């Protein structure tokens, strides 16, 4: 049953405890919290290396109230496949009667760049796992190096004049593997995101969620704007919220009137160098228009 | 806390102590402190769900008002920014 309002999510128990070392206003904490609220007690969390891992499991403590395993960048999906196979075997031998949710949380570096081959393998084998990529659009944990998911013109320490290539289309890669369920989500539309996690958990095959997460350090903005920025990403059309199920794309959050991309870019320090450059701004706007045409979003209105 | 086992003293499949991260009182990181005006609060729960810590919750006893656990609040200000009726104020910590 899909959730109808936020209250239904709020009353659920938290399996992610406060006191972790993530930055004030970090979106990854919110993603972990919502995912654990929906997945519940009966789940195993696999975490690739990244911000979320280093700051929630400082030895000898843990912020997770569920079984948790940390693996390297490369093999989060492969480890999830192994755990799935082990549980499937135990259930088949009737040594266990309860099923578990196998959930992977990995950053964009661990998904789009380093972990892509393991992810591709898990998709191709059809293992029943939920792979969630929290995308903060660079390697934030090691000091804001560019990744395959860094958007066009964004500043990072290894692209000081702005990234000159477009963001890697992870959803396209997942859909090309014919996964049963793939979706995009973001932290400002939590009801939509919660329903997508719920649906992903119920699928009998691999499912993938690409979750945009503003990063206060790497995107260079005031911590209080985390939710506002992720909302603007949807409103400008740069992050369309859709799901892919049974071979069809379906828009889940319609944007009848789009905001100009400038509203989104001017709040972030990583785009400061193009603020006076009309040519580059027009390029980003045309990219947003392209996405809007593809997914059927509304026109830009001031 | 006593001496912790080192990496070469751990057994295979070592399970870390079930000590929670909640032992770290991250409230000391804070510069601005969120204060809720309870006379205007409608208990919509937006601050509860958007808090990344999570350290905002509905009080289980009494009239179920929204309470902030200042032991953990890092003072990011998302609650004040997202509050639909703007009844949360960020004041400088003393």
Coordinates of C-alpha atoms in Angstrom, one line a residue:
Chain A
X1 CA 0.0 0.0 0.0
X2 CA 1.5 3.4 -1.0
X3 CA 1.8 6.0 1.7
X4 CA -0.8 8.7 1.5
X5 CA 0.7 11.4 3.8
X6 CA 3.9 12.2 5.7
X7 CA 2.3 11.3 9.1
X8 CA 2.3 7.6 8.1
X9 CA 6.1 7.8 7.6
X10 CA 6.7 9.8 10.8
X11 CA 5.1 7.3 13.1
X12 CA 7.4 4.5 11.9
X13 CA 10.3 3.6 14.1
X14 CA 13.8 5.1 13.3
X15 CA 16.6 2.6 12.8
X16 CA 19.2 5.3 12.3
X17 CA 20.4 6.9 15.5
X18 CA 21.4 10.5 16.1
X19 CA 25.0 11.4 17.2
X20 CA 26.6 10.4 13.9
X21 CA 29.4 12.5 12.5
X22 CA 27.8 13.7 9.2
X23 CA 27.9 17.5 8.6
X24 CA 25.1 19.7 9.9
X25 CA 22.4 19.7 7.2
X26 CA 23.7 16.6 5.3
X27 CA 21.2 15.1 3.0
X28 CA 22.8 11.6 3.2
X29 CA 21.6 11.3 6.8
X30 CA 18.1 12.0 5.7
X31 CA 18.3 9.4 2.9
X32 CA 19.6 6.8 5.4
X33 CA 16.9 7.7 7.8
X34 CA 14.0 7.5 5.4
X35 CA 15.3 4.2 3.8
X36 CA 15.6 2.6 7.2
X37 CA 12.1 3.8 8.2
X38 CA 10.6 2.1 5.2
X39 CA 12.8 -1.0 5.0
X40 CA 12.4 -1.6 8.8
X41 CA 14.0 -4.0 11.2
X42 CA 14.2 -7.0 9.0
X43 CA 16.8 -5.7 6.6
X44 CA 20.6 -5.9 6.0
X45 CA 22.4 -2.7 5.1
X46 CA 25.4 -2.8 2.7
X47 CA 27.3 0.4 2.5
X48 CA 30.1 1.1 0.0
X49 CA 32.9 3.4 1.1
X50 CA 31.8 7.0 1.3
X51 CA 30.8 9.8 3.6
X52 CA 27.9 7.8 5.0
X53 CA 30.2 4.9 6.0
X54 CA 33.0 6.9 7.6
X55 CA 30.8 9.1 9.7
X56 CA 28.1 6.6 10.8
X57 CA 30.4 3.8 11.9
X58 CA 33.3 5.3 13.7
X59 CA 34.9 2.4 15.7
X60 CA 33.5 1.1 18.1
X61 CA 30.2 2.7 17.6
X62 CA 27.5 2.4 15.0
X63 CA 24.5 4.6 14.1
X64 CA 22.6 1.7 12.5
X65 CA 20.2 -0.4 14.5
X66 CA 20.2 -3.1 11.8
X67 CA 22.9 -5.6 10.6
X68 CA 25.4 -3.5 8.7
X69 CA 28.3 -4.4 6.5
X70 CA 30.9 -2.0 5.0
X71 CA 32.6 -3.1 1.8
X72 CA 35.0 -1.4 -0.6
X73 CA 34.0 1.0 -3.3
X74 CA 34.0 -1.6 -6.0
X75 CA 31.9 -4.5 -4.7
X76 CA 28.8 -3.2 -2.8
X77 CA 26.5 -4.8 -5.4
X78 CA 28.5 -8.0 -5.5
X79 CA 28.4 -8.4 -1.7
X80 CA 24.6 -7.7 -1.8
X81 CA 24.3 -10.5 -4.3
X82 CA 26.2 -12.9 -2.1
X83 CA 24.1 -12.1 0.9
X84 CA 20.9 -12.5 -1.2
X85 CA 22.1 -15.9 -2.4
X86 CA 22.9 -17.0 1.2
X87 CA 19.5 -16.1 2.4
X88 CA 17.8 -17.7 -0.6
X89 CA 19.7 -20.9 0.1
X90 CA 18.7 -20.9 3.8
X91 CA 15.1 -20.3 2.9
X92 CA 15.2 -23.0 0.3
X93 CA 16.6 -25.5 2.9
X94 CA 13.8 -24.4 5.3
X95 CA 16.4 -23.2 7.9
X96 CA 14.8 -19.7 7.9
X97 CA 11.2 -18.8 7.4
X98 CA 11.6 -15.0 7.3
X99 CA 12.8 -13.1 4.3
X100 CA 15.1 -10.1 4.6
X101 CA 15.4 -6.9 2.6
X102 CA 18.9 -6.5 1.2
X103 CA 19.5 -2.8 0.7
X104 CA 22.7 -1.2 -0.7
X105 CA 23.5 2.5 -0.1
X106 CA 26.4 3.8 -2.1
X107 CA 27.6 7.2 -3.2
X108 CA 27.8 8.4 -6.8
X109 CA 31.5 7.5 -7.0
X110 CA 30.8 4.0 -5.7
X111 CA 28.0 3.6 -8.3
X112 CA 28.7 5.6 -11.4
X113 CA 32.5 5.2 -11.5
X114 CA 34.1 2.5 -9.3
X115 CA 31.3 0.2 -8.5
X116 CA 29.7 0.1 -12.0
X117 CA 30.9 -3.3 -13.0
X118 CA 29.7 -5.0 -9.9
X119 CA 26.3 -3.2 -10.2
X120 CA 26.1 -4.2 -13.8
X121 CA 26.7 -7.9 -12.8
X122 CA 24.0 -7.7 -10.1
X123 CA 21.5 -6.3 -12.6
X124 CA 22.3 -8.9 -15.2
X125 CA 22.0 -11.8 -12.7
X126 CA 18.7 -10.5 -11.6
X127 CA 19.4 -10.7 -7.8
X128 CA 16.7 -9.4 -5.6
X129 CA 18.5 -6.4 -4.1
X130 CA 17.6 -2.7 -3.7
X131 CA 20.5 -0.5 -4.8
X132 CA 20.2 3.1 -3.7
X133 CA 22.7 5.6 -5.1
X134 CA 22.9 8.8 -3.0
X135 CA 24.2 11.2 -5.6
X136 CA 26.0 14.3 -4.2
X137 CA 27.7 14.8 -7.6
X138 CA 31.4 14.4 -6.6
X139 CA 33.7 12.5 -4.3
X140 CA 32.8 14.5 -1.2
X141 CA 34.3 12.2 1.3
X142 CA 37.9 12.5 0.0
X143 CA 37.7 16.2 -0.7
X144 CA 35.3 17.2 -3.6
X145 CA 37.0 15.5 -6.6
X146 CA 34.9 15.2 -9.8
X147 CA 33.1 12.0 -10.5
X148 CA 31.2 10.7 -13.4
X149 CA 28.0 12.2 -11.9
X150 CA 29.3 15.7 -11.7
X151 CA 27.0 18.0 -13.7
X152 CA 28.1 20.3 -16.5
X153 CA 30.1 23.4 -15.4
X154 CA 30.2 22.5 -11.7
X155 CA 33.4 23.4 -9.9
X156 CA 35.3 20.7 -8.0
X157 CA 38.9 20.6 -6.8
X158 CA 39.8 18.5 -9.9
X159 CA 37.7 20.5 -12.4
X160 CA 38.6 24.0 -11.2
X161 CA 37.3 25.7 -14.4
X162 CA 34.1 23.7 -14.3
X163 CA 33.2 20.2 -15.5
X164 CA 33.1 20.1 -19.2
X165 CA 31.1 16.9 -19.7
X166 CA 27.5 16.1 -18.9
X167 CA 26.4 14.0 -15.9
X168 CA 26.4 10.3 -16.5
X169 CA 22.9 8.9 -17.1
X170 CA 22.8 6.2 -14.4
X171 CA 19.1 5.7 -14.9
X172 CA 19.7 5.0 -18.6
X173 CA 22.4 2.5 -17.7
X174 CA 20.0 0.7 -15.2
X175 CA 17.1 0.7 -17.8
X176 CA 19.4 -0.7 -20.4
X177 CA 20.0 -3.7 -18.1
X178 CA 16.2 -4.2 -18.2
X179 CA 15.9 -3.9 -14.4
X180 CA 12.3 -4.4 -13.3
X181 CA 12.2 -1.1 -11.3
X182 CA 14.3 2.0 -11.5
X183 CA 13.4 5.4 -10.1
X184 CA 14.8 8.9 -9.3
X185 CA 14.2 10.5 -6.0
X186 CA 15.2 13.5 -3.9
X187 CA 15.0 14.5 -0.3
X188 CA 12.5 17.3 -0.7
X189 CA 9.8 15.0 -2.1
X190 CA 9.9 12.5 0.7
X191 CA 6.4 11.0 0.2
X192 CA 7.3 10.3 -3.4
X193 CA 10.7 8.9 -2.3
X194 CA 9.2 6.7 0.4
X195 CA 6.7 5.2 -2.0
X196 CA 9.5 4.4 -4.4
X197 CA 11.6 2.7 -1.7
X198 CA 8.5 0.7 -0.7
X199 CA 7.9 -0.3 -4.3
X200 CA 11.5 -1.2 -4.9
X201 CA 11.5 -3.5 -1.8
X202 CA 8.5 -5.4 -3.2
X203 CA 10.0 -6.1 -6.6
X204 CA 11.2 -9.7 -7.3
X205 CA 14.4 -8.7 -9.0
X206 CA 17.0 -5.9 -8.9
X207 CA 15.8 -2.4 -8.4
X208 CA 17.7 0.8 -8.5
X209 CA 17.0 4.2 -7.0
X210 CA 19.0 7.3 -8.0
X211 CA 18.7 9.8 -5.2
X212 CA 19.9 13.4 -5.5
X213 CA 21.5 14.7 -2.3
X214 CA 22.7 18.3 -2.0
X215 CA 26.0 18.4 -0.2
X216 CA 26.6 21.5 1.9
X217 CA 30.4 21.3 1.8
X218 CA 30.9 20.4 -1.9
X219 CA 28.1 22.5 -3.4
X220 CA 29.2 25.5 -1.3
X221 CA 25.9 26.6 0.3
X222 CA 24.4 27.4 3.7
X223 CA 23.3 24.1 5.4
X224 CA 19.8 25.3 5.9
X225 CA 19.2 25.2 2.1
X226 CA 19.6 21.5 1.7
X227 CA 15.9 20.7 1.2
X228 CA 15.3 23.9 -0.7
X229 CA 18.0 23.1 -3.2
X230 CA 16.8 19.6 -3.9
X231 CA 13.3 21.0 -4.4
X232 CA 14.7 23.6 -6.9
X233 CA 16.5 20.8 -8.7
X234 CA 13.1 19.3 -9.4
X235 CA 11.3 22.6 -10.1
X236 CA 13.9 23.7 -12.7
X237 CA 13.6 20.4 -14.5
X238 CA 17.2 19.4 -14.0
X239 CA 16.2 16.4 -11.8
X240 CA 12.9 15.0 -13.2
X241 CA 11.3 12.6 -10.7
X242 CA 10.2 9.5 -12.6
X243 CA 10.1 5.8 -12.3
X244 CA 10.7 3.0 -14.8
X245 CA 8.4 0.0 -14.3
X246 CA 7.5 -2.9 -16.6
X247 CA 9.4 -1.2 -19.5
X248 CA 7.7 2.2 -19.2
X249 CA 8.8 5.5 -17.8
X250 CA 6.3 7.3 -15.7
X251 CA 6.6 10.8 -14.3
X252 CA 5.7 10.8 -10.6
X253 CA 6.0 14.5 -9.8
X254 CA 4.7 16.9 -12.5
X255 CA 6.2 20.4 -12.7
X256 CA 3.5 22.5 -14.5
X257 CA 5.6 25.7 -14.4
X258 CA 9.4 25.4 -14.4
X259 CA 11.7 27.8 -12.6
X260 CA 14.7 29.2 -14.6
X261 CA 17.9 27.2 -13.8
X262 CA 19.6 30.4 -12.6
X263 CA 17.4 30.3 -9.4
X264 CA 19.0 26.9 -8.6
X265 CA 22.5 27.7 -9.7
X266 CA 22.9 31.1 -8.0
X267 CA 22.5 29.5 -4.5
X268 CA 25.5 27.2 -5.0
X269 CA 29.1 28.4 -4.7
X270 CA 30.2 25.7 -7.2
X271 CA 28.6 27.5 -10.0
X272 CA 29.8 31.0 -9.0
X273 CA 32.3 31.3 -11.9
X274 CA 29.5 31.1 -14.5
X275 CA 27.1 33.6 -12.9
X276 CA 28.0 36.3 -15.4
X277 CA 28.5 34.0 -18.3
X278 CA 25.2 34.1 -20.3
X279 CA 26.5 31.6 -22.8
X280 CA 27.1 28.8 -20.2
X281 CA 23.9 29.6 -18.4
X282 CA 22.0 29.2 -21.7
X283 CA 23.7 25.8 -22.2
X284 CA 22.5 24.6 -18.8
X285 CA 19.0 25.9 -19.5
X286 CA 18.9 24.2 -22.8
X287 CA 19.9 20.9 -21.1
X288 CA 17.0 21.4 -18.7
X289 CA 14.6 22.1 -21.6
X290 CA 15.8 18.9 -23.3
X291 CA 15.0 16.9 -20.1
X292 CA 11.6 18.7 -19.8
X293 CA 10.7 17.8 -23.4
X294 CA 11.7 14.2 -22.8
X295 CA 9.6 13.8 -19.6
X296 CA 6.8 16.2 -20.5
X297 CA 7.4 18.9 -17.9
X298 CA 5.8 22.4 -18.2
X299 CA 7.3 25.5 -19.8
X300 CA 9.7 27.9 -18.0
X301 CA 7.9 30.9 -16.3
X302 CA 9.6 33.7 -14.4
Chain B
X1 CA 35.5 2.9 28.0
X2 CA 38.3 0.4 28.4
X3 CA 40.9 -0.5 25.8
X4 CA 39.4 -1.5 22.5
X5 CA 40.6 -4.6 20.6
X6 CA 43.0 -3.7 17.7
X7 CA 42.5 -5.0 14.2
X8 CA 44.8 -8.0 14.7
X9 CA 43.1 -9.0 17.9
X10 CA 39.6 -9.2 16.3
X11 CA 38.1 -12.5 15.4
X12 CA 36.7 -13.2 12.0
X13 CA 33.2 -11.8 11.6
X14 CA 33.9 -9.5 14.5
X15 CA 30.8 -7.6 15.5
X16 CA 31.5 -4.2 16.9
X17 CA 30.0 -3.4 20.2
X18 CA 26.4 -2.5 20.1
X19 CA 27.2 0.9 21.5
X20 CA 25.3 3.4 19.5
X21 CA 26.8 6.6 18.0
X22 CA 24.3 8.3 20.4
X23 CA 27.2 8.4 22.9
X24 CA 28.5 11.4 20.9
X25 CA 26.7 14.5 21.9
X26 CA 26.9 16.4 18.6
X27 CA 25.0 19.3 20.1
X28 CA 28.3 21.0 20.9
X29 CA 28.8 21.6 17.2
X30 CA 25.9 24.1 17.2
X31 CA 26.2 27.9 16.6
X32 CA 22.5 28.7 16.2
X33 CA 19.9 27.1 18.3
X34 CA 16.4 26.4 16.9
X35 CA 13.6 27.5 19.3
X36 CA 10.0 26.5 18.6
X37 CA 7.1 28.9 19.3
X38 CA 4.7 26.3 20.6
X39 CA 1.7 28.8 20.6
X40 CA 1.9 28.9 16.8
X41 CA 3.1 25.4 16.0
X42 CA 0.4 23.3 14.2
X43 CA 2.3 20.0 14.7
X44 CA 2.4 19.3 11.0
X45 CA 5.6 17.3 11.4
X46 CA 7.6 18.8 8.6
X47 CA 10.5 19.5 10.9
X48 CA 10.3 16.0 12.4
X49 CA 10.6 14.4 9.0
X50 CA 13.2 16.7 7.4
X51 CA 15.6 16.7 10.4
X52 CA 18.7 14.8 9.2
X53 CA 19.9 13.9 12.7
X54 CA 17.1 12.8 13.6
X55 CA 16.7 14.8 16.8
X56 CA 13.2 16.3 16.5
X57 CA 10.2 14.2 17.6
X58 CA 6.7 14.4 18.9
X59 CA 6.5 14.1 22.7
X60 CA 5.1 10.7 23.6
X61 CA 3.4 12.0 26.7
X62 CA 1.1 15.0 27.3
X63 CA -0.3 16.8 24.2
X64 CA 2.3 15.5 21.8
X65 CA 4.1 18.7 21.2
X66 CA 7.2 18.9 19.0
X67 CA 10.4 18.7 21.0
X68 CA 14.1 19.1 19.9
X69 CA 16.8 17.1 21.5
X70 CA 19.5 19.7 22.0
X71 CA 22.1 17.0 22.9
X72 CA 22.2 16.1 19.2
X73 CA 21.0 19.2 17.3
X74 CA 23.8 20.4 15.0
X75 CA 22.0 23.7 14.3
X76 CA 21.8 23.2 10.5
X77 CA 18.5 25.3 10.4
X78 CA 16.6 23.0 7.9
X79 CA 13.7 22.9 10.4
X80 CA 13.5 26.7 10.5
X81 CA 13.8 27.0 6.7
X82 CA 11.2 24.3 6.0
X83 CA 8.6 25.2 8.7
X84 CA 5.5 26.2 6.6
X85 CA 4.4 28.8 9.2
X86 CA 7.9 29.9 10.2
X87 CA 7.4 29.3 13.9
X88 CA 11.0 28.1 14.5
X89 CA 13.6 30.8 15.2
X90 CA 17.3 30.3 15.0
X91 CA 19.0 32.2 17.9
X92 CA 22.7 32.6 18.6
X93 CA 24.0 30.0 21.1
X94 CA 25.2 31.5 24.4

